[in-house]
Coordinates of C-alpha atoms and ligand atoms in Angstrom, one line a residue:
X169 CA -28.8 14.6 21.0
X170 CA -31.9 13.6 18.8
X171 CA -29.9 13.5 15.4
X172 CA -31.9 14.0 12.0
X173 CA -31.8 11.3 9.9
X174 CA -31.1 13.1 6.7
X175 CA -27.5 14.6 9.4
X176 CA -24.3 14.8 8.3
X177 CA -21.8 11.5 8.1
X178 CA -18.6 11.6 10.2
X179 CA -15.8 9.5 9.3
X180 CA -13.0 8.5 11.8
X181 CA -9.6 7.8 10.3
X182 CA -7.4 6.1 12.2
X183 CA -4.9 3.7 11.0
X184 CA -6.3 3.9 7.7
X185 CA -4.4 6.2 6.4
X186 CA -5.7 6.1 2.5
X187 CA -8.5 6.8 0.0
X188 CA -8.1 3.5 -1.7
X189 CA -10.0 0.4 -0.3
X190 CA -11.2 2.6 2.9
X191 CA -14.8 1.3 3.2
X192 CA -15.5 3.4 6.1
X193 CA -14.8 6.4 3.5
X194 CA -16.7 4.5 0.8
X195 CA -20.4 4.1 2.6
X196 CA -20.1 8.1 3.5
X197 CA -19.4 8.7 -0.6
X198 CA -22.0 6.2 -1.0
X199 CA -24.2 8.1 0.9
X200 CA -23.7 11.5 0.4
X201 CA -24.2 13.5 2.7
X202 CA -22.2 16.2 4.0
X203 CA -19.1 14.6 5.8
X204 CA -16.4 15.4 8.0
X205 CA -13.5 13.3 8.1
X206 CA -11.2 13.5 11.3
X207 CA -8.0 12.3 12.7
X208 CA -7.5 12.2 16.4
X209 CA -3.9 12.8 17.9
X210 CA -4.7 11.0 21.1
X211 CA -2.3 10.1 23.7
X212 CA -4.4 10.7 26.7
X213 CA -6.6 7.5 26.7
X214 CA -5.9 4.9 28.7
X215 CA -3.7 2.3 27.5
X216 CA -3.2 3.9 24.2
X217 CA 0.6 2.9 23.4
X218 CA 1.7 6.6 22.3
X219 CA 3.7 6.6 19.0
X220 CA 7.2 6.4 19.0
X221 CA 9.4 9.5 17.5
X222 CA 10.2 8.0 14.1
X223 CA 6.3 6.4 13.6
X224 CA 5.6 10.9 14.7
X225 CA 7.7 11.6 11.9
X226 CA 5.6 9.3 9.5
X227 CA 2.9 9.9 10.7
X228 CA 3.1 13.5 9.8
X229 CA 4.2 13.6 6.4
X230 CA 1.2 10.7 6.2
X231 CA -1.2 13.2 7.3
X232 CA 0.2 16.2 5.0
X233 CA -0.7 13.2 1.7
X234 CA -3.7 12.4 2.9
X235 CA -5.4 15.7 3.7
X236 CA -4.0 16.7 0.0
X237 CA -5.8 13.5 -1.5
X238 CA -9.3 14.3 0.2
X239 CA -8.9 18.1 -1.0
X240 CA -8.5 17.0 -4.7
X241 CA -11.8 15.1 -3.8
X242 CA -13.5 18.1 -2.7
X243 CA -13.2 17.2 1.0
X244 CA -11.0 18.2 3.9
X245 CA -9.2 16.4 7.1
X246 CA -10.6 17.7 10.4
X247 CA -7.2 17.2 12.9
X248 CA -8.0 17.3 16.7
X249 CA -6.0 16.1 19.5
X250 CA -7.2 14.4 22.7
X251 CA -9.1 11.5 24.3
X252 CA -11.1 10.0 21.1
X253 CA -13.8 9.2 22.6
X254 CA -14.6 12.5 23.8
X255 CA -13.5 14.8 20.7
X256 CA -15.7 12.2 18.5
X257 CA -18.9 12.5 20.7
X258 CA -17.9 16.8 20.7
X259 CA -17.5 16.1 17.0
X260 CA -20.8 14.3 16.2
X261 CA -23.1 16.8 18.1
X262 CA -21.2 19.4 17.1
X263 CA -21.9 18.2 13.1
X264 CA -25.3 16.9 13.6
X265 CA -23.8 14.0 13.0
X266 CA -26.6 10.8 11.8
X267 CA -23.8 8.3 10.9
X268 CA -20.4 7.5 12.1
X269 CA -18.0 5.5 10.2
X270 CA -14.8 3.7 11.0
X271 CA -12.4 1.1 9.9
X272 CA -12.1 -1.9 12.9
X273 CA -8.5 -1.4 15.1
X274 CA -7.6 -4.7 17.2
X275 CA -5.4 -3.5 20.3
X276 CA -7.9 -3.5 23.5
X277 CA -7.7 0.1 24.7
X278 CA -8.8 1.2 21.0
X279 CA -11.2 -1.5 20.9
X280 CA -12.9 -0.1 24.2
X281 CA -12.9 3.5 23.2
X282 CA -14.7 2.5 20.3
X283 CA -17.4 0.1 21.8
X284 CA -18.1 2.9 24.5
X285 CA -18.4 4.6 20.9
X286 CA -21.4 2.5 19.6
X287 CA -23.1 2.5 22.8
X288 CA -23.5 6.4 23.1
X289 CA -23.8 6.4 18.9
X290 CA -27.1 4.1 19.7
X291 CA -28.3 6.5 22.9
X292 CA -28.2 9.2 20.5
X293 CA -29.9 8.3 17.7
X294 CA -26.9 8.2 15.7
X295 CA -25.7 5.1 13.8
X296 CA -22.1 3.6 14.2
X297 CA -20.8 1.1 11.8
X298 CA -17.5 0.2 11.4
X299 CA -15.4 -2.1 8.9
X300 CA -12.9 -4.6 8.3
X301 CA -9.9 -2.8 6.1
X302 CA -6.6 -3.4 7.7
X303 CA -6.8 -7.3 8.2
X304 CA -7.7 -9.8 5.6
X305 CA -9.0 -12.2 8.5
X306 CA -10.9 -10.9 11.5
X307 CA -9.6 -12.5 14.8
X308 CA -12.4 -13.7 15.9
X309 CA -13.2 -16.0 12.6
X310 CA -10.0 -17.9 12.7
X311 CA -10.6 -20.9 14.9
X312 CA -9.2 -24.1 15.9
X313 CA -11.2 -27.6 16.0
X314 CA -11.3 -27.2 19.5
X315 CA -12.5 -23.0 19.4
X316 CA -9.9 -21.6 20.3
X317 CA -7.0 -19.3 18.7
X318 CA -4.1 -20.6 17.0
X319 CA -0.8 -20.2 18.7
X320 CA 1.2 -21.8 16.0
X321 CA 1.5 -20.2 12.8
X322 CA 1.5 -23.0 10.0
X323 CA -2.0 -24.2 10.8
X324 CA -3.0 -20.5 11.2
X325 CA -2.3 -19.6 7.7
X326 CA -3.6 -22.5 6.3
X327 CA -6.8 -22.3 7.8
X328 CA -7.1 -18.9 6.9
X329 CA -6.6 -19.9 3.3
X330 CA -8.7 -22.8 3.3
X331 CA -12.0 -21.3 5.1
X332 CA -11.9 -17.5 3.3
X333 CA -11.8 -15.8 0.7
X334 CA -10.3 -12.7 0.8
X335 CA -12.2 -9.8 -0.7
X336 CA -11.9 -7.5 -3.6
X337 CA -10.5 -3.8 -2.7
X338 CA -13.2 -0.9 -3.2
X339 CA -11.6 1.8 -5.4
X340 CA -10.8 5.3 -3.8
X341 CA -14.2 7.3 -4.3
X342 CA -13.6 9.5 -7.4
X343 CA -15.9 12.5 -5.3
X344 CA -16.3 13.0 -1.5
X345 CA -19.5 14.7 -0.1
X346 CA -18.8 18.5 1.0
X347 CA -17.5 18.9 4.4
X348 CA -20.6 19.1 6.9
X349 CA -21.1 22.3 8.3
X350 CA -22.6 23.1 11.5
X351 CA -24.0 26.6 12.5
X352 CA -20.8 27.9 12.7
X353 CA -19.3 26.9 9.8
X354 CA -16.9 24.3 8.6
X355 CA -15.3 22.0 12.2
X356 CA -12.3 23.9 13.2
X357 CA -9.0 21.8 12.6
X358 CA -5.7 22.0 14.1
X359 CA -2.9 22.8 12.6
X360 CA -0.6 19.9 11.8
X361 CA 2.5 22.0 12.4
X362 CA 1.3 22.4 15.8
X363 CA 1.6 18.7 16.8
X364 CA 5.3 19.0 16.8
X365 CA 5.4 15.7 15.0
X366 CA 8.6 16.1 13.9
X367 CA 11.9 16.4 15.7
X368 CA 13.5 19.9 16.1
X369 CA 16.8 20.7 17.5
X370 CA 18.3 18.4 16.4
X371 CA 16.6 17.6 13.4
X372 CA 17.4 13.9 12.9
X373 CA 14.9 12.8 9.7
X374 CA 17.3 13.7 7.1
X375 CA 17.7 10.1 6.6
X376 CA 14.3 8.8 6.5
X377 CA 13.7 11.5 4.4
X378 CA 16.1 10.5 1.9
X379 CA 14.6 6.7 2.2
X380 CA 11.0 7.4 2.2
X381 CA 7.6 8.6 1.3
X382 CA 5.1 8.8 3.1
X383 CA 1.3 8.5 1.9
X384 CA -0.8 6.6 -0.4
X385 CA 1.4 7.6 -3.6
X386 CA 4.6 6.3 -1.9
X387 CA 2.8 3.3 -1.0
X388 CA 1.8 2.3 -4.3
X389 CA 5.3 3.2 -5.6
X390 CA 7.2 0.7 -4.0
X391 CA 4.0 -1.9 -4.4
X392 CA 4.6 -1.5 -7.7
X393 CA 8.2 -1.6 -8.2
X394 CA 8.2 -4.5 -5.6
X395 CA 5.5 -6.4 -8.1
X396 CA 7.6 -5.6 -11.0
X397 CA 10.7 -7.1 -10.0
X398 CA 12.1 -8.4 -6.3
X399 CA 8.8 -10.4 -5.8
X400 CA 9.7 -13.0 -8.2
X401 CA 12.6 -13.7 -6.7
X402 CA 11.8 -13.1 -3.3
X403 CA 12.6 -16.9 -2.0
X404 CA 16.0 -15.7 -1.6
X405 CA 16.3 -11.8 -2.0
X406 CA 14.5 -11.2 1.0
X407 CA 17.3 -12.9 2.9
X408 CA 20.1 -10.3 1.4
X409 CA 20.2 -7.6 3.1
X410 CA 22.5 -5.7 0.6
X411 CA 20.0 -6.0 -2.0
X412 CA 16.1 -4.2 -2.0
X413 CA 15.0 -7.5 -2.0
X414 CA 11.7 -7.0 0.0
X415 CA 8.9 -4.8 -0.7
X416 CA 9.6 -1.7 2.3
X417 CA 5.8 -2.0 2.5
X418 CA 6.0 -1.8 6.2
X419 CA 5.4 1.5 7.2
X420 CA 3.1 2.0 4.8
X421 CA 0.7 -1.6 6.1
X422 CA 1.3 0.0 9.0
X423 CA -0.5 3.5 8.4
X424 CA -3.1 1.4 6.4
X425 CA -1.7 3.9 3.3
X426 CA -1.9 0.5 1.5
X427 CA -4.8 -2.1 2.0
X428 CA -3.5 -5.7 2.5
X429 CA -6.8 -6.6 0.3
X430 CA -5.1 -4.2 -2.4
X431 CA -1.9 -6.1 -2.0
X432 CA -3.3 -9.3 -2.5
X433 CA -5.8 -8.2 -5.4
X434 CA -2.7 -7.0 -7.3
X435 CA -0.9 -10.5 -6.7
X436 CA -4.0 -11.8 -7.9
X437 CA -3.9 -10.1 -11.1
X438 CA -0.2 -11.2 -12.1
X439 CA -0.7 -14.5 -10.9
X440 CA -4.5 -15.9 -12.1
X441 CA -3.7 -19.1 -12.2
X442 CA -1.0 -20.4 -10.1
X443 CA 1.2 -18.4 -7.7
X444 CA 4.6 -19.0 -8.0
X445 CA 6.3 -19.9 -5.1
X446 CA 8.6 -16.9 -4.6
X447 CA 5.4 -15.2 -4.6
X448 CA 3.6 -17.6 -2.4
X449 CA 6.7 -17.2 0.5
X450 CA 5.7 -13.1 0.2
X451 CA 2.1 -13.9 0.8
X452 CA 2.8 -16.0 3.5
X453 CA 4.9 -12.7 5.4
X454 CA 1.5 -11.4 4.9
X455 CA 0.3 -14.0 7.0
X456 CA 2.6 -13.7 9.9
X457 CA 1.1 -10.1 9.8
X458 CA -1.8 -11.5 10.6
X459 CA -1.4 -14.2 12.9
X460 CA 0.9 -11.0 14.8
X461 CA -2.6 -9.3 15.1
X462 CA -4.9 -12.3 15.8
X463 CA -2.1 -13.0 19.0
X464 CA -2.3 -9.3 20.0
X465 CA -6.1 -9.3 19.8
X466 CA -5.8 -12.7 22.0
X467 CA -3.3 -11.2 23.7
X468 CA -3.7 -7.2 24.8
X469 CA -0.8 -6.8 26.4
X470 CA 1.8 -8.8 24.5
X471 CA 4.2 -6.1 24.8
X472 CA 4.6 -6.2 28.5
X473 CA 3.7 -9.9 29.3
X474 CA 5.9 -13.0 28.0
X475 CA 3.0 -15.1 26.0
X476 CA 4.9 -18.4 27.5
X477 CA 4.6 -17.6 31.5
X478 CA 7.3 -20.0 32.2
X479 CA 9.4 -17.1 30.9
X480 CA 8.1 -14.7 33.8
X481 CA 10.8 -16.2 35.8
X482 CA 13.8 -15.8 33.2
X483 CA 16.9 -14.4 34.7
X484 CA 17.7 -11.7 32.7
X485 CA 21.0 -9.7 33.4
X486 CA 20.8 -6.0 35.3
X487 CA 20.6 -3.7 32.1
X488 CA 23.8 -2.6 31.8
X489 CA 23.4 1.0 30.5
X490 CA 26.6 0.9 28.5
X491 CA 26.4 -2.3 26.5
X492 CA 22.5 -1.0 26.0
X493 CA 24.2 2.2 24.9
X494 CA 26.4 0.4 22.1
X495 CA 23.6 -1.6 21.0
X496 CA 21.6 1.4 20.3
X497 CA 24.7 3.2 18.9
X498 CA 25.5 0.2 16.5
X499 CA 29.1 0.2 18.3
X500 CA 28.8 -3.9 19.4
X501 CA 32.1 -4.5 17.6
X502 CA 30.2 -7.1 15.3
X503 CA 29.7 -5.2 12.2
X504 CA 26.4 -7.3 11.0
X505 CA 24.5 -6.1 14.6
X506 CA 26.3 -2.6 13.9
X507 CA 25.2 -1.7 10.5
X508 CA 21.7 -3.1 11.6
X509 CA 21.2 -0.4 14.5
X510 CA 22.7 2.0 12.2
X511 CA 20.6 1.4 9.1
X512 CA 17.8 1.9 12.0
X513 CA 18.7 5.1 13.1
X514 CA 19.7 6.4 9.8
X515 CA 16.4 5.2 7.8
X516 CA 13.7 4.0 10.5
X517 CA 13.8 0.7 9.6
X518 CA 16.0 -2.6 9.4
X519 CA 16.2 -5.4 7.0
X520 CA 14.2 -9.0 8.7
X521 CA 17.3 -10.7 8.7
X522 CA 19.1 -8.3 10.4
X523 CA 16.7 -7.5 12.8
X524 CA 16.7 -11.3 13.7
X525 CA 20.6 -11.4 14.3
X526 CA 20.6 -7.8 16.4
X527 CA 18.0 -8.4 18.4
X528 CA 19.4 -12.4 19.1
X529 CA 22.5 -10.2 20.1
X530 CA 21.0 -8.1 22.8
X531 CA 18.7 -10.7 24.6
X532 CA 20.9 -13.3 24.3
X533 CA 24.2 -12.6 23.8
X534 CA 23.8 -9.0 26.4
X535 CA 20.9 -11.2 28.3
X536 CA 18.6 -8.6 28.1
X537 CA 14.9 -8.6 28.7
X538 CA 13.3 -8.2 25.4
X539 CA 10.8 -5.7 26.7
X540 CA 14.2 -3.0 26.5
X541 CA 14.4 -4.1 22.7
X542 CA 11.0 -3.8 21.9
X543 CA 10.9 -0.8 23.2
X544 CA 14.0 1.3 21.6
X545 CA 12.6 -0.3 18.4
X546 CA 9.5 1.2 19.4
X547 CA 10.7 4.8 19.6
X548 CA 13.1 4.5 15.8
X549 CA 11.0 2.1 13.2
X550 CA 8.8 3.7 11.3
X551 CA 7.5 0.9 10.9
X552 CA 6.7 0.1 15.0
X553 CA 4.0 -1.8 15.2
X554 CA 1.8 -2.6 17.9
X555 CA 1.3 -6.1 17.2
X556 CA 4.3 -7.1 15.0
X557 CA 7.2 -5.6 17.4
X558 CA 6.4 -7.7 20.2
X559 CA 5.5 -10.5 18.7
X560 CA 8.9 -10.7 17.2
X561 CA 10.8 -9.8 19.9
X562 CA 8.9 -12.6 21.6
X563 CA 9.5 -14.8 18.8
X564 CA 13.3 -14.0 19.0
X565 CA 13.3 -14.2 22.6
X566 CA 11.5 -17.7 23.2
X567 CA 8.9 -16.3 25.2
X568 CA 6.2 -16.1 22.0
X569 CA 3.9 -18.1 20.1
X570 CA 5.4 -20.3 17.6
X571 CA 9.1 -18.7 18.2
X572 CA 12.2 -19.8 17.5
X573 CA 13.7 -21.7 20.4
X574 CA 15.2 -20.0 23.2
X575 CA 18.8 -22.1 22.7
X576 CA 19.0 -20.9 19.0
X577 CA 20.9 -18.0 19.1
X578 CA 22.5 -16.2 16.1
X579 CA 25.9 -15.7 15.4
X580 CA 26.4 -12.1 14.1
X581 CA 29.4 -13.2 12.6
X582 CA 28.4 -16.4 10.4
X583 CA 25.0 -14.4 9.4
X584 CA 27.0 -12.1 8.2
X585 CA 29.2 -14.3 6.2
X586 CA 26.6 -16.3 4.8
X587 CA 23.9 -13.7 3.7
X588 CA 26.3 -10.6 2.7
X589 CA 29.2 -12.4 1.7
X590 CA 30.9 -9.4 0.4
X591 CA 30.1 -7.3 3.2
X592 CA 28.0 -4.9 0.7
X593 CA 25.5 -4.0 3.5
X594 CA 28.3 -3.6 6.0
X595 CA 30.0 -1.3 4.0
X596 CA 26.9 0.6 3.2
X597 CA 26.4 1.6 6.9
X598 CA 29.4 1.2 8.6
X599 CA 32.3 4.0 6.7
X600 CA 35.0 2.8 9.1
X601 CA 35.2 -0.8 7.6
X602 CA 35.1 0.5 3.7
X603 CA 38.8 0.0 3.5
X604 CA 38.9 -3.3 4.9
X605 CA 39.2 -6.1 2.1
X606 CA 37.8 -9.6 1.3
X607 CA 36.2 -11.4 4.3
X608 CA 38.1 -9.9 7.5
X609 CA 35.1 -6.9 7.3
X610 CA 32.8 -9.7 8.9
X611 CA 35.5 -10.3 11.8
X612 CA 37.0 -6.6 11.6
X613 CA 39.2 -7.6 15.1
X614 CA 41.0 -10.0 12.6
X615 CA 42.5 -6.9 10.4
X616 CA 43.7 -4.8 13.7
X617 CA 41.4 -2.4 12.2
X618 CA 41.6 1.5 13.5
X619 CA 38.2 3.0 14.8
X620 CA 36.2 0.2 15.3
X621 CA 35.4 -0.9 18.4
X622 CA 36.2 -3.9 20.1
X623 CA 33.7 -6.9 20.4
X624 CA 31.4 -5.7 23.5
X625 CA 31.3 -9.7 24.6
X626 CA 33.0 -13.0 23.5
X627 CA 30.4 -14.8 21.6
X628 CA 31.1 -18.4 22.7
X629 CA 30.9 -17.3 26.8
X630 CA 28.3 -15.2 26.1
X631 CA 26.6 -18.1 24.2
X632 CA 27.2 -20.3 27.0
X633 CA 25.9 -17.7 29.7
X634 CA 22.8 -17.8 27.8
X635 CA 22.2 -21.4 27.4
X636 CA 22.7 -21.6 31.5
X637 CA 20.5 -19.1 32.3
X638 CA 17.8 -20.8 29.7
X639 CA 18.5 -24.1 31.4
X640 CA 18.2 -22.8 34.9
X641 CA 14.7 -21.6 33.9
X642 CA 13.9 -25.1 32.6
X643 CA 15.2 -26.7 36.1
X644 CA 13.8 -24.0 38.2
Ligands
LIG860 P1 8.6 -7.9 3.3 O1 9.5 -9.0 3.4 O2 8.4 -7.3 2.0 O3 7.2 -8.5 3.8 C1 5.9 -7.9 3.5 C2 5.1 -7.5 4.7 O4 4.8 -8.7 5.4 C3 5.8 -6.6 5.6 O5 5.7 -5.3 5.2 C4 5.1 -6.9 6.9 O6 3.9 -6.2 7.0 C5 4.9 -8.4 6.8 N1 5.9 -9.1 7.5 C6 7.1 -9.5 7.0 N2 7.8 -10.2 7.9 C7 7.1 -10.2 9.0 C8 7.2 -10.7 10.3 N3 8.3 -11.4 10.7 N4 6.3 -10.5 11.2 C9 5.1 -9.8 10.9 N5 4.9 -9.3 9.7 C10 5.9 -9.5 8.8 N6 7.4 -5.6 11.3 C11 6.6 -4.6 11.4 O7 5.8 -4.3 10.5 N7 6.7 -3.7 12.5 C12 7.5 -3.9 13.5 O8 7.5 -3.2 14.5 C13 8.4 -5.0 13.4 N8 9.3 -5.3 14.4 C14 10.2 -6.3 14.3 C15 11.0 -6.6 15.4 C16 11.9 -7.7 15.3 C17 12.9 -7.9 16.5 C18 11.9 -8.5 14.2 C19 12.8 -9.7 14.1 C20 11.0 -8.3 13.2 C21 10.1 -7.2 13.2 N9 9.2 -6.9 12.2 C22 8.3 -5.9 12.3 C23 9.0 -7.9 11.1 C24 9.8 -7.7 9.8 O9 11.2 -7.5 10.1 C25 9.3 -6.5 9.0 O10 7.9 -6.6 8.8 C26 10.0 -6.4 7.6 O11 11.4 -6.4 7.8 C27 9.5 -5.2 6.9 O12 10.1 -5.1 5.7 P2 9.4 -5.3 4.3 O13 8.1 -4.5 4.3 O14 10.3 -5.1 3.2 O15 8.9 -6.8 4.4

């Protein structure tokens, strides 16, 4: 296709998810020409992770924001489902397109389908350019003395620090260009209802309904109220899980609805002197975010393979679908694991802490490959990430970069005591336990309580069975 230079501009959203800071959405406004401005349902390339259900849900209500934002800009959101790669080259002929912007993704599969991108952009006539928007540090500018990647995450983050500065958000573009046209008329979209996005029969989202919005406007909501308050005493809030002592920016990093560089400009502008050290410990959370993506981008396939390979020979238990069942189900018998897996399923997402202690419980205390974790919290965060799920489940596991060692293993019971000491959380998410009083909700078996269930496993053998099967990896 011999594409006119004064064509049309096609933008590919992807996991950029906002009008704010989108610099692949700014150089089309900046050039004005007409413009379309697509998202691409596509779980048909290869390798593409498809999303899980409660990341479908987001990204649904996501897409209703976002197409409202670029409307009341004078623009529209193109949807089509299918392999990118093809419906974008369809797309650009079909527009006469000259440019084609995107924001950079760092998983491999996406990476390919966009270099085969820029190949058949430059055949064509047409010119590809993407940008950096969802990372503050590119992968491939972070590196050691020696060249290579850093696997441990201190040194990361401080040479990130030290070597770049991270640059200033663009503001959303007050106008978009007119939607380009092509003989036909405007790109046909599809209809977002049609995706079957979100669940039916039963219709399970009441919850992260009730806990969430989704889109730009949500985003900046809690960054705001996050700014405002929690932040500055985040040191030790963020360790509470009865308290909103974190930001819940999560989901939204996640969809890009929020640009880390706007997150940091805004911490910026509070702080212009000195950050305060609460403040500095949020930051640096930032930066695990990061060094999650820079191991992924190392790494394509840290969700199947253990980053340490001495792991590959780990002897983990036969999944036994009936403890895996009251792990899911939040019916362990230790309330802090519990409420966890029930704050999960009820909201699409779990405190850090918690998250920590439940998924400890499962690979080490069940002795279950971490790859069956990842993968149920895959299908109910909203927040599942491709680069931050396995990388903590690897971290928790022992098998990751930088993780915590494979003989530390959490006790449900003394992380409950010491970081909900009233039980708050507990009693927030599990009803059967409200009654119970003072500290016997963190050891519910102590009260002969009615209801609850059982502990699944003794913590001290199944500590032990752990710490043998860890040692038999070390001898073997
Ligand atoms: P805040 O404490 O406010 O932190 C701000 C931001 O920093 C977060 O939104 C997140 O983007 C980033 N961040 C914080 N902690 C981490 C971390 N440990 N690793 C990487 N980034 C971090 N986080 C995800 O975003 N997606 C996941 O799929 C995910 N899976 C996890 C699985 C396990 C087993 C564990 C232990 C942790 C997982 N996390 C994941 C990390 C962490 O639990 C969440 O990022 C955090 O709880 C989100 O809440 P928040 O936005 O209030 O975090």
């Amino acid at each position: 296709m011999a594409a006119s230079p004064d064509g049309t501009s096609l933008v590919w959203l992807r996991d950029d998810l906002r009008l704010d800071d989108n610099p692949a959405l700014a150089e089309a406004a900046r050039l004005g020409n007409p413009t379309t401005v697509v998202y691409i349902l596509d779980e048909e390339s290869e390798g593409v992770r498809p999303l899980g259900a409660a990341a479908r849900w987001w990204l649904h209500h996501s897409l209703d924001a976002l197409a409202a934002g670029l409307e009341a800009r004078g623009s529209r959101l193109v949807l089509r489902r299918g392999p990118a790669g093809d419906v974008i080259r369809k797309l650009a002929t079909q527009t006469n397109a000259g440019n084609l912007f995107w924001n950079r993704r760092y998983g491999l599969p996406e990476r390919n389908i966009d270099a085969a991108l820029k190949d058949w952009a430059a055949e064509n006539g047409i010119e590809a350019s993407s940008f950096q928007a969802n990372l503050l540090f590119e992968p491939w500018t972070v590196r050691t003395g020696a060249g290579g990647y850093y696997k441990v995450y201190s040194p990361f983050w401080r040479a990130c620090l030290d070597s770049q500065d991270v640059r200033d958000p663009l503001d959303a573009p007050e106008a978009l260009p007119e939607p380009a046209a092509s003989g036909r008329g405007l790109p046909a979209s599809d209809a977002l209802a049609g995706w079957k996005l979100l669940p039916a029969s039963p219709d399970w989202s009441g919850g992260l309904a009730a806990t969430w919005e989704p889109g730009e406007q949500g985003a900046l909501h809690r960054l705001t109220d996050f700014l405002d308050g929690p932040i500055e005493e985040y040191g030790t809030g963020r360790n509470i899980p009865g308290v909103e002592g974190t930001s819940r920016l999560s989901p939204h990093l996640r969809f890009g609805e929020v640009s880390p560089f706007r997150v940091w400009r805004e911490i910026r502008r509070r702080h212009p002197r000195k950050v305060p050290s609460d403040v500095g410990i949020f930051r640096s959370e930032l930066g695990w975010r990061e060094f999650n993506w820079h191991l992924l981008y190392h790494n394509p396939d840290l969700a199947t393979r253990n980053f340490r390979p001495a792991f590959d020979n780990f002897q983990w238990a036969s999944p036994n679908q009936q403890e895996l069942e009251a792990w899911q189900q939040g019916r362990t018998g230790y309330p802090l694991v519990d409420a966890g897996m029930r704050q999960l399923w009820q909201t699409g997402w779990m405190h850090n802490r918690v998250r920590m202690a439940a998924a400890s419980f499962l690979v080490k205390n069940l002795l279950t490959d971490w790859r069956i974790g990842e993968e149920w919290f895959w299908d109910t965060l909203v927040d599942a990430d491709a680069a931050n799920n396995p990388a903590n489940w690897q971290w928790v596991a022992g098998s990751g970069a930088d993780a915590s060692p494979y003989y530390r293993i959490f006790n449900p019971v003394t992380q409950s005591k010491k970081f909900d000491p009233e039980g708050r959380y507990l009693r927030q998410f599990l009803p059967e336990l409200a009654g119970v009083e003072g500290k016997a909700i963190h050891e519910p078996w102590t009260a002969g309580t009615d209801g609850y269930p059982t502990p699944l496993v003794e913590l001290p053998e199944s500590r032990e069975r752990a710490l043998e099967a860890y040692q038999n990896l070390k001898d073997g």
